[in-house]
Amino acid sequence: NDIVVQWKTHGMPWQTGGEIVFFDLHPAVNQINTIFGGPNVVLVFTFGPHFSPFPLRKYIRALIKVRTALKKLLIRNPETIVILKNTNTRKVYSDILHRSDLLSSDMNKAFSMVFQGMKVGFVDAWDMTVAYDSW
């Protein structure tokens, strides 16, 4: 099997306890626009956690931009497989107002509405973490 796995960071917003090399952060949409795709290409994206401290409308705007980029990708090469993961439940140690599961639930509803009708696969991480009682 000739399998290559790549992980890439995305642009802002970014939350971390460590240092960030800002010149290496590229917006997800720009990265999607550079991918040609193909029958042997599988792309997996996860959205949500870094947007939780911000208003829901900022998250929705970002999702709409990603949707537009993914639609262009699937027009360029419809055989490309795209899988999207929504937010999952998590244990909150601080800043419960901006990182609660209630907000994540609203984000997941917006996520489902924005990508509804697209030829993509979904990983429902919310149900998986609730069912498994894990964070």
PDB file of C-alpha atoms in Angstrom:
ATOM      1  CA  ASN A   1       0.000   0.000   0.000  1.00  0.00           C
ATOM      2  CA  ASP A   2       1.314   3.388  -1.001  1.00  0.00           C
ATOM      3  CA  ILE A   3      -0.271   5.559   1.700  1.00  0.00           C
ATOM      4  CA  VAL A   4       0.866   9.039   2.646  1.00  0.00           C
ATOM      5  CA  VAL A   5      -0.619  10.801   5.671  1.00  0.00           C
ATOM      6  CA  GLN A   6      -0.149  14.535   6.113  1.00  0.00           C
ATOM      7  CA  TRP A   7      -1.310  16.787   8.918  1.00  0.00           C
ATOM      8  CA  LYS A   8      -1.425  20.517   8.412  1.00  0.00           C
ATOM      9  CA  THR A   9      -2.197  23.367  10.726  1.00  0.00           C
ATOM     10  CA  HIS A  10      -4.726  25.980   9.768  1.00  0.00           C
ATOM     11  CA  GLY A  11      -4.814  29.744  10.034  1.00  0.00           C
ATOM     12  CA  MET A  12      -6.348  31.776  12.806  1.00  0.00           C
ATOM     13  CA  PRO A  13      -8.085  31.415  15.160  1.00  0.00           C
ATOM     14  CA  TRP A  14      -5.663  29.263  17.081  1.00  0.00           C
ATOM     15  CA  GLN A  15      -5.710  28.313  20.766  1.00  0.00           C
ATOM     16  CA  THR A  16      -2.804  26.657  22.450  1.00  0.00           C
ATOM     17  CA  GLY A  17      -0.863  26.758  25.652  1.00  0.00           C
ATOM     18  CA  GLY A  18       2.378  26.652  23.698  1.00  0.00           C
ATOM     19  CA  GLU A  19       4.141  28.796  21.180  1.00  0.00           C
ATOM     20  CA  ILE A  20       2.837  29.272  17.644  1.00  0.00           C
ATOM     21  CA  VAL A  21       4.965  29.831  14.561  1.00  0.00           C
ATOM     22  CA  PHE A  22       2.692  32.351  12.836  1.00  0.00           C
ATOM     23  CA  PHE A  23       4.381  32.341   9.437  1.00  0.00           C
ATOM     24  CA  ASP A  24       3.491  28.665   9.078  1.00  0.00           C
ATOM     25  CA  LEU A  25      -0.263  29.167   9.648  1.00  0.00           C
ATOM     26  CA  HIS A  26      -2.187  29.145   6.382  1.00  0.00           C
ATOM     27  CA  PRO A  27      -5.968  29.532   6.143  1.00  0.00           C
ATOM     28  CA  ALA A  28      -7.696  26.191   5.551  1.00  0.00           C
ATOM     29  CA  VAL A  29      -9.467  27.583   2.481  1.00  0.00           C
ATOM     30  CA  ASN A  30      -6.144  28.503   0.853  1.00  0.00           C
ATOM     31  CA  GLN A  31      -4.845  25.008   1.513  1.00  0.00           C
ATOM     32  CA  ILE A  32      -7.971  23.380   0.069  1.00  0.00           C
ATOM     33  CA  ASN A  33      -7.665  25.529  -3.049  1.00  0.00           C
ATOM     34  CA  THR A  34      -4.174  24.118  -3.738  1.00  0.00           C
ATOM     35  CA  ILE A  35      -5.351  20.484  -3.706  1.00  0.00           C
ATOM     36  CA  PHE A  36      -6.211  18.906  -7.044  1.00  0.00           C
ATOM     37  CA  GLY A  37      -7.715  15.759  -5.538  1.00  0.00           C
ATOM     38  CA  GLY A  38      -8.351  12.472  -7.265  1.00  0.00           C
ATOM     39  CA  PRO A  39      -9.675   8.939  -6.814  1.00  0.00           C
ATOM     40  CA  ASN A  40      -6.858   8.066  -4.399  1.00  0.00           C
ATOM     41  CA  VAL A  41      -7.127  11.221  -2.303  1.00  0.00           C
ATOM     42  CA  VAL A  42      -8.988  11.287   1.017  1.00  0.00           C
ATOM     43  CA  LEU A  43      -9.226  14.579   2.890  1.00  0.00           C
ATOM     44  CA  VAL A  44     -10.349  14.738   6.514  1.00  0.00           C
ATOM     45  CA  PHE A  45     -11.221  18.020   8.212  1.00  0.00           C
ATOM     46  CA  THR A  46     -12.282  18.835  11.738  1.00  0.00           C
ATOM     47  CA  PHE A  47     -13.865  22.138  12.667  1.00  0.00           C
ATOM     48  CA  GLY A  48     -14.863  23.816  15.857  1.00  0.00           C
ATOM     49  CA  PRO A  49     -12.716  23.876  18.958  1.00  0.00           C
ATOM     50  CA  HIS A  50     -10.644  26.929  18.099  1.00  0.00           C
ATOM     51  CA  PHE A  51     -13.775  28.892  17.266  1.00  0.00           C
ATOM     52  CA  SER A  52     -15.526  28.272  20.589  1.00  0.00           C
ATOM     53  CA  PRO A  53     -14.486  31.556  22.265  1.00  0.00           C
ATOM     54  CA  PHE A  54     -15.862  33.569  19.333  1.00  0.00           C
ATOM     55  CA  PRO A  55     -19.411  34.455  18.254  1.00  0.00           C
ATOM     56  CA  LEU A  56     -21.236  31.696  16.378  1.00  0.00           C
ATOM     57  CA  ARG A  57     -21.531  33.899  13.279  1.00  0.00           C
ATOM     58  CA  LYS A  58     -17.713  33.935  12.912  1.00  0.00           C
ATOM     59  CA  TYR A  59     -17.734  30.121  12.904  1.00  0.00           C
ATOM     60  CA  ILE A  60     -20.562  30.018  10.353  1.00  0.00           C
ATOM     61  CA  ARG A  61     -18.710  32.446   8.058  1.00  0.00           C
ATOM     62  CA  ALA A  62     -15.617  30.236   8.234  1.00  0.00           C
ATOM     63  CA  LEU A  63     -17.677  27.115   7.467  1.00  0.00           C
ATOM     64  CA  ILE A  64     -19.277  28.794   4.443  1.00  0.00           C
ATOM     65  CA  LYS A  65     -15.804  29.672   3.096  1.00  0.00           C
ATOM     66  CA  VAL A  66     -14.687  26.064   3.571  1.00  0.00           C
ATOM     67  CA  ARG A  67     -17.876  24.799   1.910  1.00  0.00           C
ATOM     68  CA  THR A  68     -17.181  27.005  -1.119  1.00  0.00           C
ATOM     69  CA  ALA A  69     -13.590  25.730  -1.342  1.00  0.00           C
ATOM     70  CA  LEU A  70     -14.727  22.100  -1.016  1.00  0.00           C
ATOM     71  CA  LYS A  71     -17.359  22.574  -3.731  1.00  0.00           C
ATOM     72  CA  LYS A  72     -14.629  23.889  -6.061  1.00  0.00           C
ATOM     73  CA  LEU A  73     -12.414  20.938  -5.142  1.00  0.00           C
ATOM     74  CA  LEU A  74     -15.192  18.459  -5.900  1.00  0.00           C
ATOM     75  CA  ILE A  75     -15.832  20.189  -9.242  1.00  0.00           C
ATOM     76  CA  ARG A  76     -12.104  19.920 -10.077  1.00  0.00           C
ATOM     77  CA  ASN A  77     -12.073  16.266  -9.166  1.00  0.00           C
ATOM     78  CA  PRO A  78     -15.370  14.681  -8.074  1.00  0.00           C
ATOM     79  CA  GLU A  79     -13.676  11.399  -7.182  1.00  0.00           C
ATOM     80  CA  THR A  80     -11.967  13.029  -4.199  1.00  0.00           C
ATOM     81  CA  ILE A  81     -13.249  11.710  -0.880  1.00  0.00           C
ATOM     82  CA  VAL A  82     -13.942  14.379   1.746  1.00  0.00           C
ATOM     83  CA  ILE A  83     -14.723  13.514   5.358  1.00  0.00           C
ATOM     84  CA  LEU A  84     -15.789  16.138   7.892  1.00  0.00           C
ATOM     85  CA  LYS A  85     -15.731  15.760  11.686  1.00  0.00           C
ATOM     86  CA  ASN A  86     -17.890  17.914  13.909  1.00  0.00           C
ATOM     87  CA  THR A  87     -17.032  19.020  17.444  1.00  0.00           C
ATOM     88  CA  ASN A  88     -17.063  16.568  20.311  1.00  0.00           C
ATOM     89  CA  THR A  89     -17.953  16.867  23.973  1.00  0.00           C
ATOM     90  CA  ARG A  90     -15.127  17.754  26.290  1.00  0.00           C
ATOM     91  CA  LYS A  91     -14.291  18.310  29.909  1.00  0.00           C
ATOM     92  CA  VAL A  92     -14.045  22.006  30.652  1.00  0.00           C
ATOM     93  CA  TYR A  93     -11.551  23.101  33.287  1.00  0.00           C
ATOM     94  CA  SER A  94     -11.861  26.857  32.812  1.00  0.00           C
ATOM     95  CA  ASP A  95     -13.720  29.512  30.858  1.00  0.00           C
ATOM     96  CA  ILE A  96     -16.918  27.485  30.859  1.00  0.00           C
ATOM     97  CA  LEU A  97     -18.809  30.328  29.174  1.00  0.00           C
ATOM     98  CA  HIS A  98     -16.785  30.035  25.950  1.00  0.00           C
ATOM     99  CA  ARG A  99     -15.941  26.341  25.950  1.00  0.00           C
ATOM    100  CA  SER A 100     -19.121  24.627  27.078  1.00  0.00           C
ATOM    101  CA  ASP A 101     -20.842  21.712  25.407  1.00  0.00           C
ATOM    102  CA  LEU A 102     -23.901  23.929  24.934  1.00  0.00           C
ATOM    103  CA  LEU A 103     -21.952  26.175  22.596  1.00  0.00           C
ATOM    104  CA  SER A 104     -20.428  23.145  20.861  1.00  0.00           C
ATOM    105  CA  SER A 105     -23.926  21.770  20.324  1.00  0.00           C
ATOM    106  CA  ASP A 106     -24.947  25.015  18.587  1.00  0.00           C
ATOM    107  CA  MET A 107     -21.777  24.853  16.503  1.00  0.00           C
ATOM    108  CA  ASN A 108     -22.650  21.309  15.417  1.00  0.00           C
ATOM    109  CA  LYS A 109     -26.141  22.369  14.343  1.00  0.00           C
ATOM    110  CA  ALA A 110     -24.618  25.135  12.201  1.00  0.00           C
ATOM    111  CA  PHE A 111     -22.022  22.665  10.865  1.00  0.00           C
ATOM    112  CA  SER A 112     -24.749  20.244   9.755  1.00  0.00           C
ATOM    113  CA  MET A 113     -26.773  22.988   8.062  1.00  0.00           C
ATOM    114  CA  VAL A 114     -23.806  24.471   6.176  1.00  0.00           C
ATOM    115  CA  PHE A 115     -22.627  21.140   4.748  1.00  0.00           C
ATOM    116  CA  GLN A 116     -26.085  19.666   4.166  1.00  0.00           C
ATOM    117  CA  GLY A 117     -26.512  18.232   0.680  1.00  0.00           C
ATOM    118  CA  MET A 118     -22.793  18.035  -0.118  1.00  0.00           C
ATOM    119  CA  LYS A 119     -21.160  14.843  -1.338  1.00  0.00           C
ATOM    120  CA  VAL A 120     -19.031  14.404   1.787  1.00  0.00           C
ATOM    121  CA  GLY A 121     -18.810  11.920   4.628  1.00  0.00           C
ATOM    122  CA  PHE A 122     -19.405  12.871   8.244  1.00  0.00           C
ATOM    123  CA  VAL A 123     -17.905  11.660  11.507  1.00  0.00           C
ATOM    124  CA  ASP A 124     -20.293  12.466  14.335  1.00  0.00           C
ATOM    125  CA  ALA A 125     -17.750  12.912  17.112  1.00  0.00           C
ATOM    126  CA  TRP A 126     -20.411  14.349  19.415  1.00  0.00           C
ATOM    127  CA  ASP A 127     -22.407  11.117  19.531  1.00  0.00           C
ATOM    128  CA  MET A 128     -19.232   9.076  19.751  1.00  0.00           C
ATOM    129  CA  THR A 129     -17.899  10.935  22.799  1.00  0.00           C
ATOM    130  CA  VAL A 130     -21.304  11.004  24.526  1.00  0.00           C
ATOM    131  CA  ALA A 131     -21.796   7.271  23.929  1.00  0.00           C
ATOM    132  CA  TYR A 132     -18.319   6.408  25.133  1.00  0.00           C
ATOM    133  CA  ASP A 133     -18.388   8.919  28.036  1.00  0.00           C
ATOM    134  CA  SER A 134     -14.965  10.223  27.092  1.00  0.00           C
ATOM    135  CA  TRP A 135     -13.303  13.522  26.378  1.00  0.00           C
TER     136      TRP A 135
END
